[in-house]
XYZ file of N, CA and C in Angstrom:
99
model
N -16.196 -5.536 -5.440
C -14.774 -5.967 -4.606
C -15.159 -6.866 -3.545
N -14.490 -8.038 -3.114
C -14.710 -8.824 -2.105
C -13.929 -8.167 -0.961
N -14.521 -8.616 0.284
C -13.776 -8.398 1.523
C -12.304 -8.779 1.577
N -11.948 -9.857 1.038
C -10.651 -10.361 0.972
C -9.693 -9.573 0.246
N -10.253 -9.097 -0.855
C -9.488 -8.145 -1.667
C -9.153 -6.725 -1.283
N -10.190 -6.279 -0.292
C -10.008 -5.038 0.253
C -8.829 -5.130 1.402
N -9.107 -6.303 2.140
C -8.148 -6.559 3.254
C -6.776 -6.749 2.671
N -6.398 -7.434 1.554
C -5.292 -7.506 0.834
C -4.719 -6.203 0.307
N -5.451 -5.329 -0.116
C -4.945 -3.953 -0.457
C -4.455 -3.129 0.602
N -5.334 -3.356 1.743
C -4.818 -2.486 2.986
C -3.570 -3.191 3.455
N -3.432 -4.343 3.435
C -1.953 -5.089 3.829
C -0.910 -4.503 3.016
N -1.090 -4.439 1.731
C -0.111 -3.899 0.659
C 0.159 -2.402 1.003
N -0.801 -1.676 1.421
C -0.507 -0.194 1.461
C 0.287 0.005 2.821
N 0.527 -0.984 3.626
C 1.333 -0.755 4.995
C 2.616 -1.292 4.856
N 2.995 -1.956 3.836
C 4.321 -2.743 3.265
C 5.121 -1.460 3.066
N 6.405 -1.639 3.151
C 7.508 -0.630 2.649
C 7.205 -0.436 1.056
N 7.238 0.664 0.719
C 7.255 1.104 -0.638
C 8.345 0.647 -1.576
N 7.858 -0.098 -2.788
C 8.947 -0.633 -3.629
C 9.742 0.249 -4.254
N 9.534 1.563 -4.300
C 10.494 2.770 -4.771
C 11.785 2.784 -3.936
N 11.830 2.111 -2.772
C 12.902 2.097 -2.037
C 13.232 3.463 -1.121
N 12.229 4.084 -0.945
C 12.412 5.244 -0.055
C 12.249 4.875 1.211
N 11.925 3.688 1.780
C 11.833 3.423 3.172
C 10.489 3.635 3.850
N 9.495 4.596 3.165
C 8.313 4.949 3.629
C 7.266 3.932 3.199
N 6.163 3.735 4.258
C 5.131 2.885 3.741
C 4.527 3.187 2.543
N 4.019 2.454 1.783
C 3.482 2.511 0.505
C 2.572 3.652 0.441
N 1.351 3.499 1.418
C 0.457 4.424 1.483
C 0.858 5.901 1.731
N 2.020 6.140 2.358
C 2.505 7.416 2.522
C 3.281 7.834 1.513
N 3.780 7.069 0.638
C 4.679 7.484 -0.646
C 3.952 7.306 -1.776
N 4.270 6.400 -2.676
C 3.672 6.196 -3.928
C 2.290 6.004 -3.972
N 1.809 5.476 -2.883
C 0.330 5.118 -2.985
C -0.709 6.400 -2.834
N 0.112 7.467 -2.293
C -0.789 8.760 -2.102
C -1.129 9.129 -3.656
N -0.409 8.836 -4.591
C -0.800 9.096 -5.997
C -1.889 8.728 -6.415
N -2.491 7.552 -5.923
C -3.525 6.926 -6.476
C -4.961 7.251 -5.775
């Protein structure tokens, strides 16, 4: 994995979860991964 893709993954984890909960992805659906 390149450094760029790691940074992109971290960026996505801090975005609002697409499930609509209003939580950050890493604190919501991202915890299942």
